[in-house]
XYZ file of C-alpha atoms in Angstrom:
487
model
C -242.894 82.192 127.390
C -240.787 80.106 124.936
C -238.133 81.970 123.146
C -238.935 82.191 119.247
C -235.716 81.347 117.318
C -236.856 82.827 114.025
C -239.471 85.143 112.646
C -240.931 82.512 110.592
C -241.967 83.211 106.954
C -244.105 85.828 105.369
C -245.716 85.081 101.728
C -243.395 82.087 101.470
C -240.191 83.863 102.379
C -238.287 83.823 105.460
C -238.054 86.788 107.615
C -234.336 87.366 108.426
C -233.093 89.523 110.829
C -229.407 88.463 110.213
C -227.087 86.725 107.640
C -229.124 83.782 106.315
C -228.351 80.189 107.319
C -228.861 76.839 105.696
C -231.702 76.002 108.274
C -233.956 79.172 107.051
C -234.183 77.521 103.750
C -235.059 74.092 105.166
C -238.586 74.471 103.672
C -236.881 74.742 100.045
C -234.648 71.696 100.239
C -237.882 69.693 102.018
C -239.806 70.608 98.697
C -237.133 69.451 96.067
C -236.561 66.256 98.056
C -240.156 65.546 98.472
C -240.404 65.869 94.526
C -237.282 63.754 93.842
C -238.771 61.060 96.361
C -242.082 60.545 94.094
C -240.034 60.206 90.871
C -238.917 57.043 89.460
C -235.569 57.577 88.275
C -234.812 54.057 87.644
C -238.075 54.075 85.146
C -237.365 57.604 83.553
C -234.691 57.866 80.904
C -232.166 60.626 81.405
C -233.871 62.933 78.957
C -236.711 62.395 81.105
C -234.870 63.705 84.370
C -233.259 66.092 82.556
C -236.736 68.047 81.710
C -238.040 67.339 85.078
C -234.741 69.272 86.769
C -235.451 72.214 84.436
C -239.126 72.757 84.784
C -239.788 71.413 88.474
C -236.562 71.316 90.422
C -235.254 74.593 89.364
C -238.247 76.458 89.701
C -239.264 75.673 93.520
C -236.518 77.779 94.862
C -237.138 80.578 92.267
C -239.241 82.168 94.144
C -237.228 82.404 97.247
C -234.377 83.674 95.175
C -236.088 86.726 93.822
C -235.344 89.018 96.892
C -232.382 87.570 98.174
C -229.115 85.538 97.911
C -229.221 81.813 99.199
C -226.352 80.797 101.292
C -223.631 78.632 99.644
C -224.601 75.667 101.467
C -228.174 75.551 100.129
C -227.051 76.104 96.855
C -224.730 73.253 97.056
C -227.472 70.905 98.392
C -229.659 71.709 95.330
C -227.106 70.938 92.936
C -226.047 67.837 94.444
C -229.809 66.638 94.490
C -230.327 67.617 90.856
C -226.939 65.861 89.867
C -227.462 62.771 91.667
C -231.093 62.633 90.235
C -229.815 63.478 86.591
C -227.259 60.230 86.973
C -229.746 57.895 88.824
C -227.624 58.052 92.100
C -229.353 57.414 95.387
C -228.308 57.042 99.042
C -227.984 53.280 98.748
C -225.995 53.245 95.140
C -224.110 55.649 93.279
C -224.256 55.815 89.469
C -221.503 56.790 86.926
C -221.420 60.476 86.370
C -220.448 60.445 82.697
C -220.270 64.209 82.078
C -219.068 66.724 84.557
C -221.531 69.010 86.184
C -219.792 71.957 84.712
C -220.476 70.796 81.215
C -223.883 69.730 81.967
C -225.078 73.068 83.122
C -223.744 75.026 79.773
C -226.484 75.984 77.349
C -227.584 73.470 74.828
C -225.993 75.242 72.231
C -222.417 75.355 74.041
C -222.456 71.682 74.759
C -224.326 71.243 77.945
C -227.895 70.180 78.873
C -229.308 73.906 79.450
C -229.394 73.117 83.417
C -228.555 76.117 85.498
C -226.914 75.817 88.703
C -228.511 76.926 91.908
C -225.951 79.849 92.348
C -226.181 80.943 88.832
C -229.992 80.833 88.967
C -229.925 83.094 92.021
C -227.225 85.676 90.493
C -229.625 86.352 87.513
C -232.335 87.069 89.938
C -230.439 89.306 91.548
C -229.469 90.796 88.682
C -232.941 91.070 87.558
C -233.726 93.063 90.861
C -230.792 95.343 90.364
C -232.566 96.224 87.191
C -236.146 96.695 88.616
C -234.320 98.983 91.578
C -232.320 101.053 88.944
C -234.446 101.257 86.213
C -238.035 100.728 87.124
C -239.287 104.004 89.151
C -241.383 102.397 91.746
C -241.761 103.678 95.446
C -240.541 100.702 96.993
C -237.154 100.931 94.939
C -236.946 104.446 96.084
C -237.266 103.635 99.587
C -234.553 100.790 99.102
C -232.246 103.120 97.623
C -232.673 105.908 100.059
C -232.015 103.587 103.013
C -229.299 101.503 101.888
C -227.347 103.560 99.080
C -225.434 104.924 101.793
C -222.299 103.200 102.268
C -222.121 103.548 106.151
C -225.627 101.889 106.734
C -225.071 99.274 103.711
C -222.099 97.873 105.103
C -222.816 97.912 108.920
C -226.276 96.881 109.026
C -227.474 95.897 105.593
C -230.776 93.924 104.649
C -230.607 90.310 103.141
C -232.332 92.018 100.140
C -229.649 94.756 99.842
C -226.916 92.106 100.001
C -228.379 89.935 97.419
C -228.554 93.226 95.179
C -224.888 93.431 95.512
C -224.199 89.836 94.737
C -225.813 90.484 91.438
C -224.534 93.903 90.723
C -221.543 92.733 88.564
C -224.039 90.800 86.102
C -226.219 94.070 86.063
C -223.293 96.418 85.329
C -221.784 93.712 82.327
C -225.323 93.597 80.943
C -226.452 97.239 80.750
C -225.357 100.359 79.297
C -226.547 103.915 79.052
C -228.376 104.874 75.660
C -227.399 108.584 75.095
C -230.168 111.040 74.524
C -228.912 114.129 75.919
C -225.784 113.258 77.932
C -226.580 115.763 80.611
C -226.542 113.377 83.170
C -224.358 110.692 82.100
C -220.390 110.563 83.416
C -218.076 110.410 80.436
C -215.586 107.952 82.839
C -217.718 106.159 85.467
C -220.836 104.901 83.429
C -221.145 102.263 80.434
C -222.451 104.367 77.449
C -220.239 103.119 74.756
C -220.897 99.375 75.223
C -217.456 98.498 76.381
C -217.818 99.133 80.061
C -216.873 102.141 81.930
C -214.037 104.065 80.181
C -212.286 104.565 83.506
C -211.668 100.819 83.544
C -210.338 100.788 80.369
C -207.408 103.314 80.834
C -204.736 103.535 83.309
C -203.263 106.632 85.363
C -204.707 109.340 87.036
C -207.662 111.888 85.645
C -207.206 115.637 86.267
C -210.018 116.884 88.626
C -211.882 118.908 85.839
C -211.759 115.951 83.595
C -212.882 113.271 86.042
C -216.083 114.898 86.282
C -217.166 115.581 82.724
C -220.330 114.142 81.353
C -220.855 113.188 77.929
C -222.863 116.494 77.028
C -219.839 118.191 78.169
C -217.461 116.417 75.745
C -219.719 116.700 72.755
C -219.451 120.088 70.781
C -221.964 121.562 68.552
C -221.973 119.133 65.804
C -219.026 116.736 66.876
C -217.008 115.635 69.786
C -214.748 117.960 71.314
C -211.784 115.560 72.576
C -209.591 118.818 73.340
C -211.092 118.504 76.777
C -209.112 115.364 77.391
C -205.535 115.859 78.544
C -204.375 112.783 76.723
C -205.196 110.702 73.525
C -207.786 107.902 73.908
C -206.805 104.416 72.151
C -208.277 103.944 68.713
C -210.255 101.115 69.965
C -212.138 103.555 72.473
C -212.022 106.117 70.356
C -213.858 104.146 67.152
C -216.529 103.377 69.486
C -217.067 106.992 70.647
C -217.248 108.349 67.300
C -220.214 105.930 66.389
C -222.615 107.825 68.973
C -223.730 110.945 67.928
C -226.191 112.736 71.107
C -228.658 114.945 70.501
C -227.856 118.395 71.444
C -231.414 119.750 71.779
C -232.828 116.288 72.822
C -234.595 117.377 76.342
C -235.097 113.877 77.181
C -232.831 112.109 79.598
C -230.586 108.946 79.043
C -232.098 105.850 79.713
C -230.552 102.506 80.727
C -230.877 99.521 78.343
C -229.981 95.835 78.415
C -227.201 95.169 75.911
C -228.435 91.826 74.597
C -232.077 92.338 74.145
C -233.451 94.247 71.040
C -236.055 95.916 72.972
C -233.552 97.060 75.598
C -235.429 95.157 78.354
C -233.647 92.756 80.629
C -233.153 89.085 79.582
C -232.535 86.203 81.871
C -231.151 84.283 79.298
C -228.282 86.765 78.329
C -227.797 87.388 82.260
C -227.153 83.764 82.649
C -224.324 83.774 80.058
C -222.873 86.607 81.933
C -222.644 84.968 85.073
C -219.736 82.351 84.000
C -217.287 82.697 81.364
C -218.907 79.898 79.314
C -216.781 78.392 76.806
C -217.902 75.884 74.084
C -217.339 72.209 74.750
C -214.597 71.010 71.867
C -214.471 69.864 69.213
C -217.450 72.070 68.166
C -218.228 75.803 67.879
C -221.870 75.178 68.228
C -224.024 71.981 69.443
C -227.174 73.138 68.158
C -227.069 70.040 65.385
C -227.802 67.335 67.999
C -231.198 68.916 69.280
C -232.107 69.169 65.641
C -231.440 65.469 64.936
C -234.666 63.708 63.207
C -235.252 61.505 65.886
C -237.221 61.383 69.244
C -235.467 63.191 72.554
C -234.222 60.122 73.614
C -231.903 59.614 70.985
C -230.873 63.210 70.976
C -229.764 62.845 74.481
C -227.812 59.678 73.586
C -225.928 61.582 70.890
C -225.118 64.283 73.222
C -223.590 61.573 75.098
C -221.760 59.888 72.299
C -220.536 63.044 70.425
C -218.456 63.717 73.877
C -217.440 60.212 73.917
C -219.209 59.388 77.145
C -221.297 56.422 76.607
C -220.471 53.848 79.270
C -218.517 51.577 77.476
C -215.773 49.358 78.614
C -213.271 51.717 77.919
C -214.845 54.301 79.938
C -215.043 52.040 83.080
C -211.833 51.046 82.448
C -210.299 54.587 82.649
C -212.473 55.119 86.132
C -211.248 51.684 87.531
C -214.476 50.182 87.449
C -213.317 47.460 84.936
C -210.450 45.098 84.633
C -209.824 45.744 80.954
C -211.270 47.680 78.147
C -211.478 44.949 75.374
C -214.877 44.644 73.612
C -216.357 41.463 74.788
C -218.052 40.769 71.083
C -215.057 40.673 69.086
C -212.204 40.634 71.690
C -209.965 42.282 69.050
C -210.011 46.241 70.167
C -210.757 48.374 72.764
C -214.300 49.246 73.370
C -214.901 52.916 72.910
C -217.766 54.538 71.346
C -216.346 54.882 67.871
C -215.709 50.938 68.220
C -218.990 49.928 69.476
C -221.091 52.394 66.709
C -218.859 51.900 63.654
C -215.554 49.929 63.921
C -216.799 46.850 65.373
C -217.516 43.755 62.800
C -221.099 43.554 64.358
C -221.547 46.922 63.794
C -220.012 46.967 60.418
C -222.509 44.273 59.460
C -225.513 46.453 60.368
C -224.402 49.172 58.327
C -223.908 46.922 55.683
C -227.163 45.659 55.900
C -229.009 48.865 56.499
C -227.148 50.047 53.124
C -224.895 53.079 53.238
C -225.504 55.461 50.309
C -222.648 55.701 47.964
C -222.537 59.569 48.628
C -221.751 58.905 52.218
C -218.372 57.256 51.563
C -215.966 57.026 52.756
C -218.109 55.978 55.885
C -215.406 54.580 58.291
C -212.433 57.189 58.345
C -213.996 60.461 59.978
C -213.462 60.877 63.600
C -216.540 60.108 65.645
C -217.661 63.405 66.449
C -217.559 64.552 63.115
C -218.854 61.247 61.788
C -221.978 61.692 63.653
C -222.479 65.407 62.867
C -222.060 64.868 58.799
C -224.385 62.069 58.875
C -227.078 63.794 61.021
C -226.833 67.026 58.529
C -226.525 65.304 55.211
C -229.106 65.745 52.444
C -228.522 62.583 50.650
C -231.283 59.794 50.390
C -231.253 56.376 51.853
C -232.088 53.250 49.122
C -235.549 53.390 50.318
C -236.236 57.112 49.658
C -236.222 58.227 53.345
C -233.516 60.876 53.950
C -230.247 59.332 55.368
C -230.045 61.618 58.403
C -233.330 60.056 59.797
C -231.883 56.478 58.731
C -228.813 57.113 60.612
C -229.703 58.170 64.207
C -232.047 55.144 64.573
C -229.353 52.542 63.331
C -226.897 54.041 65.864
C -229.432 53.465 68.606
C -230.309 50.144 67.793
C -226.440 49.108 67.169
C -226.417 50.365 71.081
C -229.418 48.308 72.295
C -228.003 45.195 70.361
C -224.582 45.824 72.304
C -226.260 46.207 75.557
C -228.519 42.932 75.023
C -225.951 40.792 74.264
C -223.796 41.704 77.264
C -226.521 42.128 79.818
C -227.744 38.797 78.644
C -224.212 37.425 78.922
C -224.378 36.007 75.364
C -222.073 38.091 73.569
C -221.085 35.387 71.209
C -224.711 35.554 69.896
C -224.744 39.197 68.629
C -224.705 38.108 65.063
C -227.975 35.998 65.930
C -229.642 39.547 66.117
C -228.498 41.300 63.126
C -231.492 40.749 60.932
C -233.937 42.310 63.757
C -231.513 45.163 64.068
C -231.368 45.897 60.686
C -235.143 45.498 60.241
C -235.988 47.785 63.015
C -233.877 50.466 62.303
C -235.432 51.011 58.716
C -238.972 50.372 60.048
C -238.399 53.342 63.130
C -237.103 55.416 60.269
C -239.821 54.983 57.862
C -242.540 55.350 60.875
C -240.527 58.596 62.204
C -240.397 59.987 58.444
C -244.160 59.515 57.829
C -245.497 60.491 61.290
C -243.261 62.931 62.701
C -241.754 64.855 59.756
C -244.369 67.216 58.259
C -244.825 67.203 54.554
C -242.488 69.079 52.470
C -245.096 70.219 49.788
C -247.259 73.034 50.983
C -251.061 72.277 51.760
C -253.214 73.410 48.848
C -255.388 76.178 50.483
C -258.986 76.125 49.193
C -260.775 79.807 49.585
C -264.305 79.618 50.391
C -266.329 82.840 50.024
C -268.900 83.128 52.412
C -271.961 85.700 51.653
C -275.619 85.936 52.456
C -277.932 83.965 49.758
C -281.534 84.486 49.412
C -283.812 81.364 50.081
C -286.172 80.152 47.337
C -289.523 81.118 46.700
C -291.666 81.002 48.979
C -289.435 80.423 51.953
C -288.304 83.173 54.149
C -284.770 83.507 56.126
C -284.452 85.309 59.224
C -281.213 86.428 60.904
C -281.872 86.789 64.214
C -280.293 86.591 67.935
C -281.842 83.284 69.247
C -281.622 80.004 71.100
C -282.929 77.129 69.360
C -285.100 74.327 70.581
C -286.753 71.232 68.582
C -290.194 72.699 68.404
C -289.297 76.314 67.789
C -286.759 79.514 68.589
C -287.241 82.128 71.165
C -285.956 85.433 70.146
C -284.179 88.167 72.079
C -287.388 89.848 71.896
C -289.400 87.624 73.744
C -291.278 85.979 70.572
C -291.630 82.548 69.946
C -291.097 81.258 66.369
C -292.649 77.984 65.171
C -290.764 76.120 62.454
C -292.441 75.323 59.372
């Protein structure tokens, strides 16, 4: 009889009798790689590849992640596949990864593309499982708690599900708090009922035996807090939060666990994701939502995301990574080819802006730092001389200047850049006009016409009959099995 090396899968998930290995989740990796092999990353723009990663690749392992924690090697393999696909790298050729993976995997409002790393997605799934086990009263959760909550069993022979629960417990504890009703079953020190975390973790020093076992109900007096039961004074930052909470002395209902960041108190995956990592906003902005509100197509928004971080593949970037021998602009040969130089300061770019026509209200146009120059012109409410909002003309002009630069360099004709100025200017204005008339809804509200519908009697000598019936060319058959002939 052959020896079985594994128990196989059940309902799409591997049955594990010991610590999981990378080979146990080979089917997940194979599905992701097969998807990537079928997509033409050379044809797809970066914004299309980003959408496919978020909508397809990140959802393939989501089902398996709901009941166990994948090995770190699997997380690294998934992230590498997504990272290479995003930037167009293959086994034969490695492309430039212009922005670090840590920045890419931030939320969009913090300067990223909103792509979750595999480890973060798995941790969020385990935090949600913690929520279901501790908050939702189900038979399976009671069985799981009664079997594994005892420390000796949990640590000696833990199941993969229980081991995964411990990995997401810190996110669950950070995102939940106890909503006080009666306060009878809530520990004063060891549960998060103030929103600051467990009070025991906020103070130092030992507690007396009596006060260590205090509940919220015991510290609450008849009409106010009785803090005399505590042998020391609490810091004002903690005390101010306690005084805002008023338990109901006669409320018979038990305290409930709620999710902090949700207005309804239910679990939120987005807020749980923010708790998995100490996210910090990418400089120089405090909020990057303006990029995703630019009045242009998604490809141009993605272009501005790279430009605002000075990560366009200019010669300055290539030189900093030892790919190019120098960083001089090949069109003007006068300055370093940075993102600012390409889009604004090069004499060819300046000629395009002069031809498009910079509104007087947008001056001084050539002095602001690059990120704020982009943001200011994409949010302004001034109008172009054609009557189109400048915030629509500006992004299309930047995009066409970049296309002009690429066209002249890739055709090895940098000296002929000025020959394409007129077509670049005309294309910028034409695309802005088209976008303004097609994609932007009318500012004036549509006039609503009220039509009163009522039953009107027919003219004499006709008769009107309202009935449930199906009609034919030569008559109608009613629900009472009677045939009506038309006149």
